[in-house]
PDB file of C-alpha atoms in Angstrom:
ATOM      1  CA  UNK A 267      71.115  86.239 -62.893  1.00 46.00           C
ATOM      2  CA  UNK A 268      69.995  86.308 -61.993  1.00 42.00           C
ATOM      3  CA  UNK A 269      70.280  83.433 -60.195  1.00 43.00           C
ATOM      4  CA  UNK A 270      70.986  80.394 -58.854  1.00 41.00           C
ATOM      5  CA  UNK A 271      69.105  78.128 -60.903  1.00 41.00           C
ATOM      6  CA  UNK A 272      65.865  79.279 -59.659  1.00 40.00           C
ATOM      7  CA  UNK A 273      65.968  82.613 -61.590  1.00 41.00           C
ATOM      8  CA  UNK A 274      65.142  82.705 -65.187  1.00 40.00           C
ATOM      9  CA  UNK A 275      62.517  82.836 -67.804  1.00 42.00           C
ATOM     10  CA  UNK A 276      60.820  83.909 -70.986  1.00 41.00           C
ATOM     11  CA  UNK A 277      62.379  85.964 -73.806  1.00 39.00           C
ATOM     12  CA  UNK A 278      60.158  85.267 -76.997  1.00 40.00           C
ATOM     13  CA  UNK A 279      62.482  84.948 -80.280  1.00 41.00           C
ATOM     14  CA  UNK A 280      65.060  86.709 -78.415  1.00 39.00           C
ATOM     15  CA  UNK A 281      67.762  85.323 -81.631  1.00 36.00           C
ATOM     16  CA  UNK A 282      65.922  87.018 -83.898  1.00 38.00           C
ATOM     17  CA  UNK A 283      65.933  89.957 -82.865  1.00 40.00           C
ATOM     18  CA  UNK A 284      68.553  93.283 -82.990  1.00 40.00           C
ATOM     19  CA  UNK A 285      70.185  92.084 -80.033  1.00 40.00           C
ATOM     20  CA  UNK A 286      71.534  89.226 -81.691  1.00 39.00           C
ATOM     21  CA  UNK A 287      73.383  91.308 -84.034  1.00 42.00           C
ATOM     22  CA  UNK A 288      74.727  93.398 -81.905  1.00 41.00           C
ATOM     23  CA  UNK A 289      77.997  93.486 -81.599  1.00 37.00           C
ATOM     24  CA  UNK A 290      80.520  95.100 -79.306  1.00 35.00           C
ATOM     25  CA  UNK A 291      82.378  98.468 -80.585  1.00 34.00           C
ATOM     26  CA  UNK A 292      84.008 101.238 -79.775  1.00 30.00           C
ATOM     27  CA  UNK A 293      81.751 104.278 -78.571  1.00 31.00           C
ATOM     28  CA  UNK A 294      82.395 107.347 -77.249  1.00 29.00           C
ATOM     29  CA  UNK A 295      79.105 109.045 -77.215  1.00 33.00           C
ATOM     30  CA  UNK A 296      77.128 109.401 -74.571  1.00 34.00           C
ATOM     31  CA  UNK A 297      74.075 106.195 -74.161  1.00 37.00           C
ATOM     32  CA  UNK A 298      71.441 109.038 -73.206  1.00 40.00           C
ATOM     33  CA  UNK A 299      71.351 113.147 -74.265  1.00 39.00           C
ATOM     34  CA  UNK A 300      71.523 113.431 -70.346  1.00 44.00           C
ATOM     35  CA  UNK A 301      75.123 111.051 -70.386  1.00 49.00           C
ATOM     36  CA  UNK A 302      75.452 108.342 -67.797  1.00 51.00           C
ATOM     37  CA  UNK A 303      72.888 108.085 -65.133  1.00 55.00           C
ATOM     38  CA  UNK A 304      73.782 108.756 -61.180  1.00 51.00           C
ATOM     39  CA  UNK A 305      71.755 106.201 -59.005  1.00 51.00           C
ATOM     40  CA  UNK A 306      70.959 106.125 -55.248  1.00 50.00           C
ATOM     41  CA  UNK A 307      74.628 105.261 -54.138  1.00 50.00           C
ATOM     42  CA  UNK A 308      74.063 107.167 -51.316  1.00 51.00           C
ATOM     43  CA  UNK A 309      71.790 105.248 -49.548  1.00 56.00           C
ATOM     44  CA  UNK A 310      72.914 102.441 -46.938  1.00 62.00           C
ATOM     45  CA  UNK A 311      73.712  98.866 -48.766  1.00 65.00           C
ATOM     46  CA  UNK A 312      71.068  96.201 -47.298  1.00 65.00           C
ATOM     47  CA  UNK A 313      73.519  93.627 -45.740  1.00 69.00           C
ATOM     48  CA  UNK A 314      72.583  89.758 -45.828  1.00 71.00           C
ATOM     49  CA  UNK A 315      74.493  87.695 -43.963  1.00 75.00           C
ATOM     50  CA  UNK A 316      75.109  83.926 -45.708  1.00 74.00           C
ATOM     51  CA  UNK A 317      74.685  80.889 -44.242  1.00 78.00           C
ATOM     52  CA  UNK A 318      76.409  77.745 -45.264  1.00 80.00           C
ATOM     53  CA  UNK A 319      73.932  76.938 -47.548  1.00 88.00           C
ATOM     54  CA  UNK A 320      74.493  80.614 -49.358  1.00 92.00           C
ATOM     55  CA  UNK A 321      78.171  79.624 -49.234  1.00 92.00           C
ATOM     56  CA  UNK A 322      77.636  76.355 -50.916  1.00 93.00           C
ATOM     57  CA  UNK A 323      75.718  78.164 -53.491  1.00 94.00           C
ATOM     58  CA  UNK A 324      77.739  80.770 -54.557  1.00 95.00           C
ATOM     59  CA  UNK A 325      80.630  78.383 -54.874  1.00 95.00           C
ATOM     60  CA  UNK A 326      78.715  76.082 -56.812  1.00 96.00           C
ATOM     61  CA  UNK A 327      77.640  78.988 -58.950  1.00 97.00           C
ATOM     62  CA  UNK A 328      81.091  80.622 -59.575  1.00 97.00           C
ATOM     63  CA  UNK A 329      82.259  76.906 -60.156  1.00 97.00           C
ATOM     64  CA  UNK A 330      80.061  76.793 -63.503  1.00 97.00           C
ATOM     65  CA  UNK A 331      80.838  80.010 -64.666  1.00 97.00           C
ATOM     66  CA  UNK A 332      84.336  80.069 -64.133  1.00 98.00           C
ATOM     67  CA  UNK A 333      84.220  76.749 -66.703  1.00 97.00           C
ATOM     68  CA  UNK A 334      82.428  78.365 -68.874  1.00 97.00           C
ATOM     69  CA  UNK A 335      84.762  81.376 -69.246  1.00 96.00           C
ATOM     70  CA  UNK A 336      87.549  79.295 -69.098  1.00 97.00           C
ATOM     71  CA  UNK A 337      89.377  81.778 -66.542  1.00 97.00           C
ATOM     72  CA  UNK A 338      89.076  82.595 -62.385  1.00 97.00           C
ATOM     73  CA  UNK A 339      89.466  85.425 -60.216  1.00 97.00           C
ATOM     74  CA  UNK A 340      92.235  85.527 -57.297  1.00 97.00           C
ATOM     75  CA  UNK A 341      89.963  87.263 -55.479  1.00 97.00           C
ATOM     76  CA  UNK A 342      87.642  84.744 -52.955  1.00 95.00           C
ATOM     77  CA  UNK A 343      84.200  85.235 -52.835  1.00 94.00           C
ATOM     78  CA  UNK A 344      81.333  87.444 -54.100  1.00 96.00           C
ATOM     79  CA  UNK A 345      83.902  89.680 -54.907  1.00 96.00           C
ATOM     80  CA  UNK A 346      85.511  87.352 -57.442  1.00 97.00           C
ATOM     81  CA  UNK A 347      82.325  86.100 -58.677  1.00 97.00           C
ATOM     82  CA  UNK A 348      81.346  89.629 -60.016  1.00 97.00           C
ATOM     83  CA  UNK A 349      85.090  89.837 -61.539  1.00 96.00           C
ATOM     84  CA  UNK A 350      84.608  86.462 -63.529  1.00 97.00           C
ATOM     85  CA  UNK A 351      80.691  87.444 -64.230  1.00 96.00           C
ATOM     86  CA  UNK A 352      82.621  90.785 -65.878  1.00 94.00           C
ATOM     87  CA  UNK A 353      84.943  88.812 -67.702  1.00 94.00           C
ATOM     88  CA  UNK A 354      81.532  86.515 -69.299  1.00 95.00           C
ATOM     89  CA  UNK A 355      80.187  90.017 -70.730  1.00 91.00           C
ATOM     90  CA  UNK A 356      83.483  90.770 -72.138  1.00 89.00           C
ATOM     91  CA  UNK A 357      83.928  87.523 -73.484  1.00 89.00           C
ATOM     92  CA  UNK A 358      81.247  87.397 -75.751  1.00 85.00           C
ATOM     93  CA  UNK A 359      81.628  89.161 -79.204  1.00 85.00           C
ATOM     94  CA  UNK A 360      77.960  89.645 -79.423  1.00 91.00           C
ATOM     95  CA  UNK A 361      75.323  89.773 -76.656  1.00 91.00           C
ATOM     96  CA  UNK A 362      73.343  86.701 -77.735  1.00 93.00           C
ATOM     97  CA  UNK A 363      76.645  85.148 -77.367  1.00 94.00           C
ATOM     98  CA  UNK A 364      76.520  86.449 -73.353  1.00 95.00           C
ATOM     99  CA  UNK A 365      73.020  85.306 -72.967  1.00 95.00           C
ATOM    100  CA  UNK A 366      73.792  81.643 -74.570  1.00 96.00           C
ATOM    101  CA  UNK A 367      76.626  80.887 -72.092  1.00 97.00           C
ATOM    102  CA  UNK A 368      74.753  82.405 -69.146  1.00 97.00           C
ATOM    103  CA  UNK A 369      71.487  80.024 -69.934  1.00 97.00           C
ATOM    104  CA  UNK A 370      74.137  77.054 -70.526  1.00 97.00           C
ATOM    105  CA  UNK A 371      75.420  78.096 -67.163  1.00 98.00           C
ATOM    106  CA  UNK A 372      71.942  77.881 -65.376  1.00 97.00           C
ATOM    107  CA  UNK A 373      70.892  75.013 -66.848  1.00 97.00           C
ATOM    108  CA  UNK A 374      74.487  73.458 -65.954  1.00 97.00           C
ATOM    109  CA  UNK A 375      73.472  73.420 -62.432  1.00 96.00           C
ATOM    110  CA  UNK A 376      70.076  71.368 -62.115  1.00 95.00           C
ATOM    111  CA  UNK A 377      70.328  67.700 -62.670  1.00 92.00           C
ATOM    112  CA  UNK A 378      69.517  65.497 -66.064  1.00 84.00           C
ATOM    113  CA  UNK A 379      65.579  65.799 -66.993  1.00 94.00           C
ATOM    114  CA  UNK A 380      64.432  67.791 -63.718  1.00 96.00           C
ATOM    115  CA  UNK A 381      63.563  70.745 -65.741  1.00 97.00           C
ATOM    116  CA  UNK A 382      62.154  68.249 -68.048  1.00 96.00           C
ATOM    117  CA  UNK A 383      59.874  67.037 -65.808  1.00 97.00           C
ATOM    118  CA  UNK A 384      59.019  70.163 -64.641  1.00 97.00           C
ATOM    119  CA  UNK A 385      57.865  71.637 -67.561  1.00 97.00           C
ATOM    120  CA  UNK A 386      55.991  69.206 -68.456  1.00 97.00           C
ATOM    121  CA  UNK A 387      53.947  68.150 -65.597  1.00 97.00           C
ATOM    122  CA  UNK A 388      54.699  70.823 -63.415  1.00 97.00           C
ATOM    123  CA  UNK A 389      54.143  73.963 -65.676  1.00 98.00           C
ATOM    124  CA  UNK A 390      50.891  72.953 -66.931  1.00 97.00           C
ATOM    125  CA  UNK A 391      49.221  72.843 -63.270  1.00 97.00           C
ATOM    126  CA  UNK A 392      46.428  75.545 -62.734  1.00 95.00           C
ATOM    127  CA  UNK A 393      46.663  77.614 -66.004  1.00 94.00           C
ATOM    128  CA  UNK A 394      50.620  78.415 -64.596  1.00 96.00           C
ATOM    129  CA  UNK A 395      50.280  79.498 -61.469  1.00 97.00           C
ATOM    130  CA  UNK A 396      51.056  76.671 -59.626  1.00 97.00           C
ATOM    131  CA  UNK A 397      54.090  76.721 -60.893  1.00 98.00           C
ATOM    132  CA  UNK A 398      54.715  80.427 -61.054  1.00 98.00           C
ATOM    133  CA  UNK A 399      53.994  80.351 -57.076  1.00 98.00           C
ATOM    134  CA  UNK A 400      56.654  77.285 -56.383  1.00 98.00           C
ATOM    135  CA  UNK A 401      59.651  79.511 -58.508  1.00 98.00           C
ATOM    136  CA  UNK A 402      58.916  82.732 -56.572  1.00 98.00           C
ATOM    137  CA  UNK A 403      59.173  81.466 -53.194  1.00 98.00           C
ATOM    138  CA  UNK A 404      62.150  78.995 -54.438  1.00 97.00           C
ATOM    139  CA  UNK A 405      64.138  82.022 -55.503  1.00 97.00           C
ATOM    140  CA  UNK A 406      63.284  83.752 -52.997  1.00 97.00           C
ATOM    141  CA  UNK A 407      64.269  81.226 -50.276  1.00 94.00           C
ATOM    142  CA  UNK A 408      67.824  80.611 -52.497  1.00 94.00           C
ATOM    143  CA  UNK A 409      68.732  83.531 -54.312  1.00 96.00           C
ATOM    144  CA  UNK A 410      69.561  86.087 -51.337  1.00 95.00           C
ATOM    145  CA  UNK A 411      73.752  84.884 -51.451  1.00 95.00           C
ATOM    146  CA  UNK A 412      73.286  86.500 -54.982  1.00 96.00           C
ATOM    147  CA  UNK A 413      70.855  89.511 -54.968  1.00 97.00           C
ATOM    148  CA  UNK A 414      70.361  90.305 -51.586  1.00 96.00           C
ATOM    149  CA  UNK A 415      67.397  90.436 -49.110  1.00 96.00           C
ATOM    150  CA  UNK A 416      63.962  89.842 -50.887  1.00 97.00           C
ATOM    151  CA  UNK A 417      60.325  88.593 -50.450  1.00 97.00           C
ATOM    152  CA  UNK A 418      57.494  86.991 -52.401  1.00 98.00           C
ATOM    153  CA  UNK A 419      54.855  89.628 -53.246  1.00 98.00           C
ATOM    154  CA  UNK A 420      51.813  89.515 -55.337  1.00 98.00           C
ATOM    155  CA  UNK A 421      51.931  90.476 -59.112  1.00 98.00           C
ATOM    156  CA  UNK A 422      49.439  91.242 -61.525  1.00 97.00           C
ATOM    157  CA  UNK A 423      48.606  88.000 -64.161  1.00 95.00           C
ATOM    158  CA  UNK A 424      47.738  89.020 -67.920  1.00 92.00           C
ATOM    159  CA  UNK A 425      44.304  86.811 -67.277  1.00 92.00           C
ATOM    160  CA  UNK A 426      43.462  90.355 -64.649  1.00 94.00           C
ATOM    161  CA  UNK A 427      43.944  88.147 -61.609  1.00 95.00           C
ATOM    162  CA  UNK A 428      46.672  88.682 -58.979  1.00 96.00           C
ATOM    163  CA  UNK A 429      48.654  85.643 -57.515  1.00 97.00           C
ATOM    164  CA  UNK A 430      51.888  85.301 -54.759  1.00 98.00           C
ATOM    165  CA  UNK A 431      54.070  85.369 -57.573  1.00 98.00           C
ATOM    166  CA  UNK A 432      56.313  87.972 -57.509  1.00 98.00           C
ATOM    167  CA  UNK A 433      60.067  88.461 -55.720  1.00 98.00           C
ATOM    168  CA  UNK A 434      60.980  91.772 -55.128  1.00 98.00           C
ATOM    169  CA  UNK A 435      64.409  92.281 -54.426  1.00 98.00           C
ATOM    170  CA  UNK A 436      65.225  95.332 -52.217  1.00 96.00           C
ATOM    171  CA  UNK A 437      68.394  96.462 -53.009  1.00 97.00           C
ATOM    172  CA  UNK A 438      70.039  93.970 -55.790  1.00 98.00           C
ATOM    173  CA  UNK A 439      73.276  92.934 -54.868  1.00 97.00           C
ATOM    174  CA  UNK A 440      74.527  91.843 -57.758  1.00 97.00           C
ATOM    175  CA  UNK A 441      74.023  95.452 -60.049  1.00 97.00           C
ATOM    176  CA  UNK A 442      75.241  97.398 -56.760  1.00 96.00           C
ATOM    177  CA  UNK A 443      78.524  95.424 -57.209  1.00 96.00           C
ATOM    178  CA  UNK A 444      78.955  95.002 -60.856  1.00 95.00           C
ATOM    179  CA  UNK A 445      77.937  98.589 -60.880  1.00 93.00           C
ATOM    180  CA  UNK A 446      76.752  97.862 -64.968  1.00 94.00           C
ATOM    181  CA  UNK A 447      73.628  98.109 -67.160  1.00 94.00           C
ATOM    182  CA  UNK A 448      74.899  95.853 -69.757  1.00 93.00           C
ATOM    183  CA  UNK A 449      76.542  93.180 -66.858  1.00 95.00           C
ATOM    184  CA  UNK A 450      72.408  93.650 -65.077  1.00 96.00           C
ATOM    185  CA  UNK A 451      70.464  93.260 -68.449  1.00 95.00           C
ATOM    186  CA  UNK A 452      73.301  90.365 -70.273  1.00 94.00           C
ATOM    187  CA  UNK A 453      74.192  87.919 -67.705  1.00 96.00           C
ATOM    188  CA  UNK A 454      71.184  88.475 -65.657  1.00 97.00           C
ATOM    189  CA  UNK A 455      67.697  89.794 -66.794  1.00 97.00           C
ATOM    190  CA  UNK A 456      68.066  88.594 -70.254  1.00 96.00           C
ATOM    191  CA  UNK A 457      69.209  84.941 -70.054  1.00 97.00           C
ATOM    192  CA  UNK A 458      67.071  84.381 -65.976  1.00 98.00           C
ATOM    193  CA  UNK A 459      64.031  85.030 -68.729  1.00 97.00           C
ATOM    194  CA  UNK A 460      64.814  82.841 -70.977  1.00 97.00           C
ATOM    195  CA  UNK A 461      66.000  80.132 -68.619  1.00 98.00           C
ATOM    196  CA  UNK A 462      62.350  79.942 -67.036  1.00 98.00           C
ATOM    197  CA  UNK A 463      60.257  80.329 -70.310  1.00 97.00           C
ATOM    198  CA  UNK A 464      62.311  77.918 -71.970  1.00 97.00           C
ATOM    199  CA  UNK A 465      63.947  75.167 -69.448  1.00 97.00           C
ATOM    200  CA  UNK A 466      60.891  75.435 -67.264  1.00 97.00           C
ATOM    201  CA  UNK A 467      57.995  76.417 -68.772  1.00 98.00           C
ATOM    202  CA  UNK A 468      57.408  79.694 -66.394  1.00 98.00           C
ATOM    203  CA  UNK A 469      56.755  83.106 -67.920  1.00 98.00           C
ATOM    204  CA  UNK A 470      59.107  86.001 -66.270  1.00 98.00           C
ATOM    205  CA  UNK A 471      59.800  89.414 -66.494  1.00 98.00           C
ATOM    206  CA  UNK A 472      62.329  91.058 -64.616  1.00 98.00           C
ATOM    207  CA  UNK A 473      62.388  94.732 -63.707  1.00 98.00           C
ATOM    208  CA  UNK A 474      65.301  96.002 -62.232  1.00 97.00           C
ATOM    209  CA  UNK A 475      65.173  99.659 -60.940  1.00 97.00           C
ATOM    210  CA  UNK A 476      69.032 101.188 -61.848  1.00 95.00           C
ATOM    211  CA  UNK A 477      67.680 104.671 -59.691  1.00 95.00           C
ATOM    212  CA  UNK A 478      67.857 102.582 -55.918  1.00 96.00           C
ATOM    213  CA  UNK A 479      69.022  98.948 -57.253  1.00 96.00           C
ATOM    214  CA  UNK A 480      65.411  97.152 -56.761  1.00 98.00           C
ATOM    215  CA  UNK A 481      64.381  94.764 -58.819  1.00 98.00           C
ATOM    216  CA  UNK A 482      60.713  93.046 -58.934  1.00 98.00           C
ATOM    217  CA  UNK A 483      60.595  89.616 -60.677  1.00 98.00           C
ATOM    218  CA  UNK A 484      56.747  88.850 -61.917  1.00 98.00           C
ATOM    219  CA  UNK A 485      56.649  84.941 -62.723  1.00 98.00           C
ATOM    220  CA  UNK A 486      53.506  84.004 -65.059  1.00 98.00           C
ATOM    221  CA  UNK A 487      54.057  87.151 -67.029  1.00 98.00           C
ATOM    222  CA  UNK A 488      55.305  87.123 -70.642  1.00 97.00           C
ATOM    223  CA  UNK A 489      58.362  90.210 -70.885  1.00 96.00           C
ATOM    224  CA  UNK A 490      58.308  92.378 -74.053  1.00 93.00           C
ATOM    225  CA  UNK A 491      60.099  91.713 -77.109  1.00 85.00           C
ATOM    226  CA  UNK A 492      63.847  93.175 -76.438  1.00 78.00           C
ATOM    227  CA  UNK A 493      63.605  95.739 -78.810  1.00 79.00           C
ATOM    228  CA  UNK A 494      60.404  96.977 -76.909  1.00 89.00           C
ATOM    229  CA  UNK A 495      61.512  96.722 -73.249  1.00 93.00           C
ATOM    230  CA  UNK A 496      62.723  99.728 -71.943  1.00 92.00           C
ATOM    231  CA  UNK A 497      65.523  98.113 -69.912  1.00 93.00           C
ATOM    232  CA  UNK A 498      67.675  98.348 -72.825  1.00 90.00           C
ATOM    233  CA  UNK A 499      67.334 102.168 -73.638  1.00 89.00           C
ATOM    234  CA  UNK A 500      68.839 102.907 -69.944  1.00 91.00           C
ATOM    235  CA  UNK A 501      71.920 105.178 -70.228  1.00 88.00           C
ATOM    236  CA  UNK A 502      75.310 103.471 -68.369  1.00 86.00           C
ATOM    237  CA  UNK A 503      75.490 104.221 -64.556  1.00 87.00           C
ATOM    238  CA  UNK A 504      77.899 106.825 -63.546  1.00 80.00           C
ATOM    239  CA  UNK A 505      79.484 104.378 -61.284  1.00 79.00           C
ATOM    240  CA  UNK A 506      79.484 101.844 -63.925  1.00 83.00           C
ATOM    241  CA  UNK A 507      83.533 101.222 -64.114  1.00 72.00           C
ATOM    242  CA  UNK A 508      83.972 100.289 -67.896  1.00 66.00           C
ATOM    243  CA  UNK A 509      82.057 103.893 -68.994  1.00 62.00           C
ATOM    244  CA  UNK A 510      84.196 105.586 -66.512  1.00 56.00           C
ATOM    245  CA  UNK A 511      87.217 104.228 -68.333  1.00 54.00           C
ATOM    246  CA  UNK A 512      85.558 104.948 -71.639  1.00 50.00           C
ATOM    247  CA  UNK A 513      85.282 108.883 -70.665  1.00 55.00           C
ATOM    248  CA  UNK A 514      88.829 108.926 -69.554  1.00 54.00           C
ATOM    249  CA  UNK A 515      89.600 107.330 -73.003  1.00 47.00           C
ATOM    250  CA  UNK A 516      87.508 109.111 -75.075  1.00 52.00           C
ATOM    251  CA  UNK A 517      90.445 111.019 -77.073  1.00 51.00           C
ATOM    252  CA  UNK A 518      92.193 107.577 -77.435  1.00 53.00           C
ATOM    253  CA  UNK A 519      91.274 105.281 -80.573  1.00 45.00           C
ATOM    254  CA  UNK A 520      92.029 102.079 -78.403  1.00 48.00           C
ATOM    255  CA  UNK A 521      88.872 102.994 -75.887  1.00 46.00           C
ATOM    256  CA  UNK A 522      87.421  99.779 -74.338  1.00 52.00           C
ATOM    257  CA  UNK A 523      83.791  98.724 -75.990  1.00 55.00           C
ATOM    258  CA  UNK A 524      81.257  98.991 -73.468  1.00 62.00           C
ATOM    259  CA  UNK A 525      79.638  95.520 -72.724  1.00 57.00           C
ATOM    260  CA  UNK A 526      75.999  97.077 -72.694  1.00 58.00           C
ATOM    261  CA  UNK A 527      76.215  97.552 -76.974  1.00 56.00           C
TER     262      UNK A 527
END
């Protein structure tokens, strides 16, 4: 989400498309022929220790989306942000909805006209990139509290050039602990795209890996239309907790609706 402010970007006519209409139901059937998918679990969580500024970030964070769902977690740190961030998904009666209050959220924590200015006199700056370089190694500098240890790597530009601005995220925190497709692709990939292209005039696409949790983040690049990106055809993680209570409710009509339709 991906992120604190510095982590969101481009999702051309996203309103207008499928997702819009979208609307949570009741499911039983498996998202994939193959049912839910099992991910690297087994391999050792990459640890990042915060620092006060981290601390200061994630409360800051949790802050503006706890007003914006209009409810808080007892638990105290990450651990409650993830439980009010699951509480946003299941909130929202469609998935625009979810995307809407996450961008509201990001923009909610910048002050009056910076991403104003920034767009326009900022963005412009050498075809893009100039700007596409300062987000990268922004996010990557603030965004570890929320996703984990990551670096700015170079990315392929539509013009055939290559440029420092990419973040690749080793081991995303925030999908390991959700432990959700529809939590990933709602209140983070979906609405940090938007947030850049729109707020900030910066191109993103976001590709999180759901097999080992990665995630590469390619500023200056335009992201499919949602109906085209293959993020939104991934089955629901085995781990994922709502699916797990769907399959246990499967012969029950009151099954919970899975946040990912």
């Amino acid at each position: 989400m991906k992120a604190l402010g510095i982590t969101v970007g481009g999702l051309p006519n996203l309103y207008s498309t499928g997702i819009r209409n979208r609307r949570l139901s009741v499911s039983f059937a498996s998202t994939s022929p193959s049912g839910p998918k099992t991910v690297g679990v087994t391999a050792p969580k990459i640890e990042y220790k915060p620092g006060v500024l981290d601390n200061l970030f994630l409360n800051l964070f949790r802050n503006k989306l706890v007003q914006e769902v209009g409810w808080d977690s007892k638990k105290p740190g990450y651990d409650g942000l993830i439980e009010v961030a699951n509480r946003l998904m299941m909130k929202g009666t469609t998935n625009s909805h979810t995307i809407e209050a996450t961008v509201r959220i990001l923009r909610s924590l910048f002050p009056p006209f910076l991403l104003e200015l920034y767009k326009l006199l900022i963005a412009p700056l050498g075809g893009g990139k100039v700007a596409a370089v300062m987000v990268a190694r922004v996010t990557a500098l603030t965004c570890q509290w929320l996703m984990g240890p990551c670096k700015v790597n170079s990315v392929d530009l539509p013009d055939g050039t290559s440029c420092n601005s990419g973040v690749y995220v080793e081991r995303c925190k925030y999908l390991e602990e959700s432990k959700c497709v529809g939590i990933c692709i709602n209140t983070c990939k979906f609405p940090t795209q938007t947030f850049f292209k729109d707020h900030m005039g910066v191109p993103l696409l976001m590709e999180p890996n759901f097999a080992d949790y990665s995630c590469q983040f390619r500023f200056g690049v335009l992201p499919p239309l949602p109906e085209d990106d293959a993020v939104v055809k991934e089955p629901c993680l085995e781990a994922c907790p709502i699916a797990s209570q769907r399959r246990m409710a499967a012969k029950n009509i009151g099954a919970i609706a899975c946040p990912k339709t």
